Amino acid sequence: MPALFAHRGSHHGLPENTLAAFARALEEGADGVELDVRTCASGTVVVAHDPDLRRVAGRPERVARMGWPALARVDLGAEERVPRLDDALDLILGAGRRVNVEVKGDVPDRRRTAALVSQLLRRRRPDERAAVVLSTFDPVVLAALRWGVPEVPVGFLFDAAHTGLRRAALVRAGLRPAGVHPHAPLCTPGRVRRWRRAGLFVNVWTVNAPAEARALATLGVDALITDDVPALRRAGLDP
């Protein structure tokens, strides 16, 4: 059966990408947690999906322009704050679970972000790094991560809007990710077979419908990223 990764934690009633959401995902039996990272102005790698705080906190500030002390005080609701990646890894890896770290590439200094993530992971124990998978939509970030922390597998993220462009960029750059992270609608039986024959792991996002999850499990994908781990467990996707 595929592993189940909680998409930005379990965030029904909790702010996404927070320690509380990650802790609940662990309580709900997730095999791992998927989270998003970028860097703030002071160089701290923080867990945040969006480039600004409008959606999650109703504030206009951009994460990249805030220092860590100011960012750490932002209220996301439920008394939760933006966590550092190190804090998230302590929680999730400390519970013996896996982590999918999506590294954002939507900023001009994306190489710096990739370098800082790599430095942070090199400071973790080898057994901890073995429980981490990295992913990104950006070929530049992918190359930097593969060079910066080669022992950690990197998956290439894509959807229908980016497939042709991103794939061409990967071919031109000669990059070879360890796996693919396709959007669920792209996972036809033929494509999954081709990815697996190429030796790639296949982690699919974002899968919430039990019937879709069962169909993807039948195809032999490695992991499903979901907003509802309990629902998929009830549907029979047990470890």
PDB file of C-alpha atoms in Angstrom:
ATOM      1  CA  MET A   1       0.000   0.000   0.000  1.00  0.00           C
ATOM      2  CA  PRO A   2       1.242   3.523  -0.645  1.00  0.00           C
ATOM      3  CA  ALA A   3       2.417   5.653   2.238  1.00  0.00           C
ATOM      4  CA  LEU A   4       0.071   8.472   3.279  1.00  0.00           C
ATOM      5  CA  PHE A   5       1.553  11.943   3.714  1.00  0.00           C
ATOM      6  CA  ALA A   6      -0.571  14.604   5.404  1.00  0.00           C
ATOM      7  CA  HIS A   7      -0.704  17.619   3.078  1.00  0.00           C
ATOM      8  CA  ARG A   8       0.569  20.607   5.104  1.00  0.00           C
ATOM      9  CA  GLY A   9      -0.317  18.557   8.173  1.00  0.00           C
ATOM     10  CA  SER A  10      -3.851  17.856   9.349  1.00  0.00           C
ATOM     11  CA  HIS A  11      -5.333  21.320   9.032  1.00  0.00           C
ATOM     12  CA  HIS A  12      -9.067  20.832   9.480  1.00  0.00           C
ATOM     13  CA  GLY A  13      -9.710  23.401  12.193  1.00  0.00           C
ATOM     14  CA  LEU A  14      -5.994  24.148  12.560  1.00  0.00           C
ATOM     15  CA  PRO A  15      -3.724  26.465  10.582  1.00  0.00           C
ATOM     16  CA  GLU A  16      -1.852  24.632   7.844  1.00  0.00           C
ATOM     17  CA  ASN A  17       1.900  24.085   8.002  1.00  0.00           C
ATOM     18  CA  THR A  18       2.038  24.534  11.776  1.00  0.00           C
ATOM     19  CA  LEU A  19       3.368  22.325  14.540  1.00  0.00           C
ATOM     20  CA  ALA A  20      -0.177  21.698  15.779  1.00  0.00           C
ATOM     21  CA  ALA A  21      -1.252  20.521  12.316  1.00  0.00           C
ATOM     22  CA  PHE A  22       1.777  18.245  12.102  1.00  0.00           C
ATOM     23  CA  ALA A  23       1.164  16.807  15.568  1.00  0.00           C
ATOM     24  CA  ARG A  24      -2.452  16.039  14.720  1.00  0.00           C
ATOM     25  CA  ALA A  25      -1.379  14.312  11.509  1.00  0.00           C
ATOM     26  CA  LEU A  26       0.891  12.057  13.534  1.00  0.00           C
ATOM     27  CA  GLU A  27      -1.960  11.294  15.938  1.00  0.00           C
ATOM     28  CA  GLU A  28      -4.168  10.398  12.969  1.00  0.00           C
ATOM     29  CA  GLY A  29      -1.664   7.821  11.778  1.00  0.00           C
ATOM     30  CA  ALA A  30      -0.013   9.574   8.849  1.00  0.00           C
ATOM     31  CA  ASP A  31       3.114   7.829   7.599  1.00  0.00           C
ATOM     32  CA  GLY A  32       4.620  11.229   6.988  1.00  0.00           C
ATOM     33  CA  VAL A  33       3.965  14.919   6.598  1.00  0.00           C
ATOM     34  CA  GLU A  34       4.256  17.067   3.483  1.00  0.00           C
ATOM     35  CA  LEU A  35       5.236  20.675   4.147  1.00  0.00           C
ATOM     36  CA  ASP A  36       6.486  23.712   2.235  1.00  0.00           C
ATOM     37  CA  VAL A  37       9.564  25.801   2.948  1.00  0.00           C
ATOM     38  CA  ARG A  38      11.096  29.119   1.923  1.00  0.00           C
ATOM     39  CA  THR A  39      13.577  31.485   3.570  1.00  0.00           C
ATOM     40  CA  CYS A  40      12.910  34.695   5.438  1.00  0.00           C
ATOM     41  CA  ALA A  41      15.091  37.818   5.308  1.00  0.00           C
ATOM     42  CA  SER A  42      17.423  36.646   8.070  1.00  0.00           C
ATOM     43  CA  GLY A  43      18.182  33.348   6.305  1.00  0.00           C
ATOM     44  CA  THR A  44      16.038  31.084   8.476  1.00  0.00           C
ATOM     45  CA  VAL A  45      14.312  28.260   6.617  1.00  0.00           C
ATOM     46  CA  VAL A  46      10.654  28.520   7.592  1.00  0.00           C
ATOM     47  CA  VAL A  47       7.568  26.456   6.878  1.00  0.00           C
ATOM     48  CA  ALA A  48       5.293  28.511   4.637  1.00  0.00           C
ATOM     49  CA  HIS A  49       3.469  27.776   1.400  1.00  0.00           C
ATOM     50  CA  ASP A  50       2.696  31.279   0.156  1.00  0.00           C
ATOM     51  CA  PRO A  51       5.191  34.066  -0.547  1.00  0.00           C
ATOM     52  CA  ASP A  52       3.147  36.431   1.628  1.00  0.00           C
ATOM     53  CA  LEU A  53       0.930  36.258   4.720  1.00  0.00           C
ATOM     54  CA  ARG A  54      -2.366  37.407   3.184  1.00  0.00           C
ATOM     55  CA  ARG A  55      -4.134  34.059   3.013  1.00  0.00           C
ATOM     56  CA  VAL A  56      -2.867  32.566   6.267  1.00  0.00           C
ATOM     57  CA  ALA A  57      -2.789  35.649   8.509  1.00  0.00           C
ATOM     58  CA  GLY A  58      -4.581  38.466   6.681  1.00  0.00           C
ATOM     59  CA  ARG A  59      -1.369  40.488   6.473  1.00  0.00           C
ATOM     60  CA  PRO A  60       0.376  41.865   3.369  1.00  0.00           C
ATOM     61  CA  GLU A  61       3.999  41.234   4.382  1.00  0.00           C
ATOM     62  CA  ARG A  62       6.163  38.966   2.245  1.00  0.00           C
ATOM     63  CA  VAL A  63       7.973  36.175   4.065  1.00  0.00           C
ATOM     64  CA  ALA A  64      11.246  36.880   2.232  1.00  0.00           C
ATOM     65  CA  ARG A  65      11.297  40.448   3.564  1.00  0.00           C
ATOM     66  CA  MET A  66      10.696  39.634   7.228  1.00  0.00           C
ATOM     67  CA  GLY A  67      13.364  38.679   9.732  1.00  0.00           C
ATOM     68  CA  TRP A  68      12.783  35.593  11.840  1.00  0.00           C
ATOM     69  CA  PRO A  69      12.009  37.436  15.117  1.00  0.00           C
ATOM     70  CA  ALA A  70       9.170  39.386  13.449  1.00  0.00           C
ATOM     71  CA  LEU A  71       7.875  36.389  11.506  1.00  0.00           C
ATOM     72  CA  ALA A  72       7.849  34.221  14.626  1.00  0.00           C
ATOM     73  CA  ARG A  73       5.384  36.622  16.259  1.00  0.00           C
ATOM     74  CA  VAL A  74       2.772  36.412  13.486  1.00  0.00           C
ATOM     75  CA  ASP A  75      -0.459  34.833  14.752  1.00  0.00           C
ATOM     76  CA  LEU A  76      -1.811  32.233  12.330  1.00  0.00           C
ATOM     77  CA  GLY A  77      -4.769  31.389  14.563  1.00  0.00           C
ATOM     78  CA  ALA A  78      -5.271  28.828  17.341  1.00  0.00           C
ATOM     79  CA  GLU A  79      -2.196  30.351  19.012  1.00  0.00           C
ATOM     80  CA  GLU A  80      -0.009  28.894  16.268  1.00  0.00           C
ATOM     81  CA  ARG A  81       3.012  30.569  14.694  1.00  0.00           C
ATOM     82  CA  VAL A  82       5.126  30.018  11.577  1.00  0.00           C
ATOM     83  CA  PRO A  83       7.568  27.229  12.486  1.00  0.00           C
ATOM     84  CA  ARG A  84      11.164  26.829  11.452  1.00  0.00           C
ATOM     85  CA  LEU A  85      11.953  23.759   9.371  1.00  0.00           C
ATOM     86  CA  ASP A  86      14.243  22.542  12.155  1.00  0.00           C
ATOM     87  CA  ASP A  87      11.329  22.605  14.619  1.00  0.00           C
ATOM     88  CA  ALA A  88       9.098  20.667  12.227  1.00  0.00           C
ATOM     89  CA  LEU A  89      11.799  18.050  11.639  1.00  0.00           C
ATOM     90  CA  ASP A  90      12.358  17.647  15.380  1.00  0.00           C
ATOM     91  CA  LEU A  91       8.665  16.898  15.847  1.00  0.00           C
ATOM     92  CA  ILE A  92       8.051  14.629  12.868  1.00  0.00           C
ATOM     93  CA  LEU A  93      11.341  12.751  12.702  1.00  0.00           C
ATOM     94  CA  GLY A  94      11.342  12.480  16.493  1.00  0.00           C
ATOM     95  CA  ALA A  95       8.087  10.523  16.191  1.00  0.00           C
ATOM     96  CA  GLY A  96       9.695   8.137  13.718  1.00  0.00           C
ATOM     97  CA  ARG A  97       7.737   9.405  10.704  1.00  0.00           C
ATOM     98  CA  ARG A  98       8.805  10.668   7.300  1.00  0.00           C
ATOM     99  CA  VAL A  99       8.874  14.190   5.881  1.00  0.00           C
ATOM    100  CA  ASN A 100       8.349  15.484   2.356  1.00  0.00           C
ATOM    101  CA  VAL A 101       9.894  18.958   2.186  1.00  0.00           C
ATOM    102  CA  GLU A 102       8.721  20.957  -0.813  1.00  0.00           C
ATOM    103  CA  VAL A 103      11.267  23.693  -1.501  1.00  0.00           C
ATOM    104  CA  LYS A 104       9.695  26.758  -3.095  1.00  0.00           C
ATOM    105  CA  GLY A 105      11.366  28.264  -6.128  1.00  0.00           C
ATOM    106  CA  ASP A 106       9.177  31.323  -6.697  1.00  0.00           C
ATOM    107  CA  VAL A 107      11.765  33.881  -5.571  1.00  0.00           C
ATOM    108  CA  PRO A 108      14.873  35.291  -7.300  1.00  0.00           C
ATOM    109  CA  ASP A 109      17.190  33.875  -4.626  1.00  0.00           C
ATOM    110  CA  ARG A 110      15.966  30.303  -5.016  1.00  0.00           C
ATOM    111  CA  ARG A 111      19.527  28.973  -5.171  1.00  0.00           C
ATOM    112  CA  ARG A 112      20.134  30.497  -1.727  1.00  0.00           C
ATOM    113  CA  THR A 113      17.013  28.805  -0.408  1.00  0.00           C
ATOM    114  CA  ALA A 114      18.161  25.452  -1.769  1.00  0.00           C
ATOM    115  CA  ALA A 115      21.636  25.965  -0.270  1.00  0.00           C
ATOM    116  CA  LEU A 116      20.207  26.801   3.161  1.00  0.00           C
ATOM    117  CA  VAL A 117      17.911  23.761   3.100  1.00  0.00           C
ATOM    118  CA  SER A 118      20.874  21.584   2.138  1.00  0.00           C
ATOM    119  CA  GLN A 119      23.019  23.008   4.951  1.00  0.00           C
ATOM    120  CA  LEU A 120      20.237  22.407   7.451  1.00  0.00           C
ATOM    121  CA  LEU A 121      19.793  18.793   6.374  1.00  0.00           C
ATOM    122  CA  ARG A 122      23.538  18.108   6.472  1.00  0.00           C
ATOM    123  CA  ARG A 123      23.423  19.020  10.170  1.00  0.00           C
ATOM    124  CA  ARG A 124      20.847  16.278  10.830  1.00  0.00           C
ATOM    125  CA  ARG A 125      21.863  12.708  11.639  1.00  0.00           C
ATOM    126  CA  PRO A 126      22.158  10.229   8.737  1.00  0.00           C
ATOM    127  CA  ASP A 127      19.166   8.246   9.984  1.00  0.00           C
ATOM    128  CA  GLU A 128      17.097  11.435   9.992  1.00  0.00           C
ATOM    129  CA  ARG A 129      18.135  12.354   6.460  1.00  0.00           C
ATOM    130  CA  ALA A 130      17.070   8.867   5.388  1.00  0.00           C
ATOM    131  CA  ALA A 131      13.481   9.733   6.397  1.00  0.00           C
ATOM    132  CA  VAL A 132      13.387  12.908   4.275  1.00  0.00           C
ATOM    133  CA  VAL A 133      12.385  13.368   0.651  1.00  0.00           C
ATOM    134  CA  LEU A 134      12.697  16.722  -1.078  1.00  0.00           C
ATOM    135  CA  SER A 135      10.500  18.014  -3.887  1.00  0.00           C
ATOM    136  CA  THR A 136      10.243  21.101  -6.059  1.00  0.00           C
ATOM    137  CA  PHE A 137       8.591  22.467  -9.190  1.00  0.00           C
ATOM    138  CA  ASP A 138      11.751  24.368 -10.088  1.00  0.00           C
ATOM    139  CA  PRO A 139      14.584  22.720 -12.091  1.00  0.00           C
ATOM    140  CA  VAL A 140      17.147  25.203 -10.719  1.00  0.00           C
ATOM    141  CA  VAL A 141      16.208  24.278  -7.157  1.00  0.00           C
ATOM    142  CA  LEU A 142      16.235  20.586  -8.057  1.00  0.00           C
ATOM    143  CA  ALA A 143      19.803  20.829  -9.351  1.00  0.00           C
ATOM    144  CA  ALA A 144      20.953  22.775  -6.305  1.00  0.00           C
ATOM    145  CA  LEU A 145      19.411  20.274  -3.905  1.00  0.00           C
ATOM    146  CA  ARG A 146      20.906  17.293  -5.703  1.00  0.00           C
ATOM    147  CA  TRP A 147      24.329  18.926  -5.465  1.00  0.00           C
ATOM    148  CA  GLY A 148      23.894  20.214  -1.910  1.00  0.00           C
ATOM    149  CA  VAL A 149      22.618  17.069  -0.226  1.00  0.00           C
ATOM    150  CA  PRO A 150      23.024  14.194  -2.719  1.00  0.00           C
ATOM    151  CA  GLU A 151      22.056  11.469  -0.264  1.00  0.00           C
ATOM    152  CA  VAL A 152      18.501  12.854   0.078  1.00  0.00           C
ATOM    153  CA  PRO A 153      16.198  11.920  -2.823  1.00  0.00           C
ATOM    154  CA  VAL A 154      14.592  14.763  -4.762  1.00  0.00           C
ATOM    155  CA  GLY A 155      11.252  14.418  -6.527  1.00  0.00           C
ATOM    156  CA  PHE A 156      10.198  16.570  -9.472  1.00  0.00           C
ATOM    157  CA  LEU A 157       6.789  18.207  -8.894  1.00  0.00           C
ATOM    158  CA  PHE A 158       4.542  18.937 -11.853  1.00  0.00           C
ATOM    159  CA  ASP A 159       0.966  19.439 -12.980  1.00  0.00           C
ATOM    160  CA  ALA A 160      -0.783  19.764 -16.333  1.00  0.00           C
ATOM    161  CA  ALA A 161       0.085  23.449 -16.674  1.00  0.00           C
ATOM    162  CA  HIS A 162       3.819  22.892 -16.210  1.00  0.00           C
ATOM    163  CA  THR A 163       4.500  19.392 -17.524  1.00  0.00           C
ATOM    164  CA  GLY A 164       5.876  20.247 -20.976  1.00  0.00           C
ATOM    165  CA  LEU A 165       7.870  23.298 -19.909  1.00  0.00           C
ATOM    166  CA  ARG A 166       9.375  21.709 -16.822  1.00  0.00           C
ATOM    167  CA  ARG A 167      10.153  18.408 -18.506  1.00  0.00           C
ATOM    168  CA  ALA A 168      11.952  20.204 -21.354  1.00  0.00           C
ATOM    169  CA  ALA A 169      13.952  22.219 -18.833  1.00  0.00           C
ATOM    170  CA  LEU A 170      14.982  19.042 -17.039  1.00  0.00           C
ATOM    171  CA  VAL A 171      16.100  17.408 -20.261  1.00  0.00           C
ATOM    172  CA  ARG A 172      18.117  20.456 -21.305  1.00  0.00           C
ATOM    173  CA  ALA A 173      19.809  20.632 -17.934  1.00  0.00           C
ATOM    174  CA  GLY A 174      20.550  16.907 -17.853  1.00  0.00           C
ATOM    175  CA  LEU A 175      18.899  16.535 -14.451  1.00  0.00           C
ATOM    176  CA  ARG A 176      17.747  13.191 -13.168  1.00  0.00           C
ATOM    177  CA  PRO A 177      15.429  13.392 -10.158  1.00  0.00           C
ATOM    178  CA  ALA A 178      15.050  10.303  -8.020  1.00  0.00           C
ATOM    179  CA  GLY A 179      11.286  10.439  -8.379  1.00  0.00           C
ATOM    180  CA  VAL A 180       8.256  12.284  -9.655  1.00  0.00           C
ATOM    181  CA  HIS A 181       5.475  14.041  -7.765  1.00  0.00           C
ATOM    182  CA  PRO A 182       2.681  14.322 -10.335  1.00  0.00           C
ATOM    183  CA  HIS A 183      -0.717  15.912  -9.873  1.00  0.00           C
ATOM    184  CA  ALA A 184      -3.204  13.069  -9.493  1.00  0.00           C
ATOM    185  CA  PRO A 185      -5.090  13.623 -12.802  1.00  0.00           C
ATOM    186  CA  LEU A 186      -1.851  12.978 -14.713  1.00  0.00           C
ATOM    187  CA  CYS A 187      -1.439   9.463 -13.312  1.00  0.00           C
ATOM    188  CA  THR A 188      -2.658   7.233 -16.108  1.00  0.00           C
ATOM    189  CA  PRO A 189      -1.669   3.550 -15.937  1.00  0.00           C
ATOM    190  CA  GLY A 190       0.718   3.975 -18.872  1.00  0.00           C
ATOM    191  CA  ARG A 191       2.497   6.945 -17.351  1.00  0.00           C
ATOM    192  CA  VAL A 192       2.890   5.287 -13.962  1.00  0.00           C
ATOM    193  CA  ARG A 193       4.328   2.194 -15.641  1.00  0.00           C
ATOM    194  CA  ARG A 194       6.830   4.332 -17.567  1.00  0.00           C
ATOM    195  CA  TRP A 195       7.906   6.208 -14.453  1.00  0.00           C
ATOM    196  CA  ARG A 196       8.385   2.995 -12.523  1.00  0.00           C
ATOM    197  CA  ARG A 197      10.314   1.341 -15.373  1.00  0.00           C
ATOM    198  CA  ALA A 198      12.617   4.376 -15.331  1.00  0.00           C
ATOM    199  CA  GLY A 199      13.389   3.649 -11.676  1.00  0.00           C
ATOM    200  CA  LEU A 200      11.526   6.679 -10.330  1.00  0.00           C
ATOM    201  CA  PHE A 201       9.458   6.713  -7.174  1.00  0.00           C
ATOM    202  CA  VAL A 202       5.955   8.112  -7.679  1.00  0.00           C
ATOM    203  CA  ASN A 203       4.380  10.298  -4.972  1.00  0.00           C
ATOM    204  CA  VAL A 204       1.006  11.700  -6.026  1.00  0.00           C
ATOM    205  CA  TRP A 205      -0.765  14.893  -4.937  1.00  0.00           C
ATOM    206  CA  THR A 206      -3.387  15.785  -3.692  1.00  0.00           C
ATOM    207  CA  VAL A 207      -5.610  12.728  -3.260  1.00  0.00           C
ATOM    208  CA  ASN A 208      -8.677  12.952  -1.012  1.00  0.00           C
ATOM    209  CA  ALA A 209     -11.292  10.716  -2.643  1.00  0.00           C
ATOM    210  CA  PRO A 210     -11.120   7.103  -1.387  1.00  0.00           C
ATOM    211  CA  ALA A 211     -11.982   5.652  -4.818  1.00  0.00           C
ATOM    212  CA  GLU A 212      -9.171   7.625  -6.454  1.00  0.00           C
ATOM    213  CA  ALA A 213      -6.770   6.576  -3.714  1.00  0.00           C
ATOM    214  CA  ARG A 214      -7.619   2.899  -4.176  1.00  0.00           C
ATOM    215  CA  ALA A 215      -7.160   3.182  -7.950  1.00  0.00           C
ATOM    216  CA  LEU A 216      -3.747   4.803  -7.542  1.00  0.00           C
ATOM    217  CA  ALA A 217      -2.741   2.163  -5.002  1.00  0.00           C
ATOM    218  CA  THR A 218      -3.608  -0.493  -7.588  1.00  0.00           C
ATOM    219  CA  LEU A 219      -1.239   1.217 -10.038  1.00  0.00           C
ATOM    220  CA  GLY A 220       1.585   0.798  -7.530  1.00  0.00           C
ATOM    221  CA  VAL A 221       2.397   4.395  -6.647  1.00  0.00           C
ATOM    222  CA  ASP A 222       4.687   4.873  -3.663  1.00  0.00           C
ATOM    223  CA  ALA A 223       2.878   7.596  -1.711  1.00  0.00           C
ATOM    224  CA  LEU A 224      -0.287   9.667  -1.672  1.00  0.00           C
ATOM    225  CA  ILE A 225      -0.314  13.225  -0.379  1.00  0.00           C
ATOM    226  CA  THR A 226      -3.723  13.857   1.149  1.00  0.00           C
ATOM    227  CA  ASP A 227      -5.738  16.356   3.159  1.00  0.00           C
ATOM    228  CA  ASP A 228      -7.612  13.537   4.903  1.00  0.00           C
ATOM    229  CA  VAL A 229      -5.491  10.666   6.189  1.00  0.00           C
ATOM    230  CA  PRO A 230      -8.312   9.201   8.375  1.00  0.00           C
ATOM    231  CA  ALA A 231     -10.688   8.961   5.396  1.00  0.00           C
ATOM    232  CA  LEU A 232      -8.149   7.047   3.336  1.00  0.00           C
ATOM    233  CA  ARG A 233      -7.357   4.774   6.248  1.00  0.00           C
ATOM    234  CA  ARG A 234     -11.066   4.006   6.609  1.00  0.00           C
ATOM    235  CA  ALA A 235     -11.151   3.233   2.899  1.00  0.00           C
ATOM    236  CA  GLY A 236      -8.680   0.414   3.435  1.00  0.00           C
ATOM    237  CA  LEU A 237      -5.348   2.080   2.750  1.00  0.00           C
ATOM    238  CA  ASP A 238      -3.670   0.690   5.841  1.00  0.00           C
ATOM    239  CA  PRO A 239       0.096   0.407   6.278  1.00  0.00           C
TER     240      PRO A 239
END
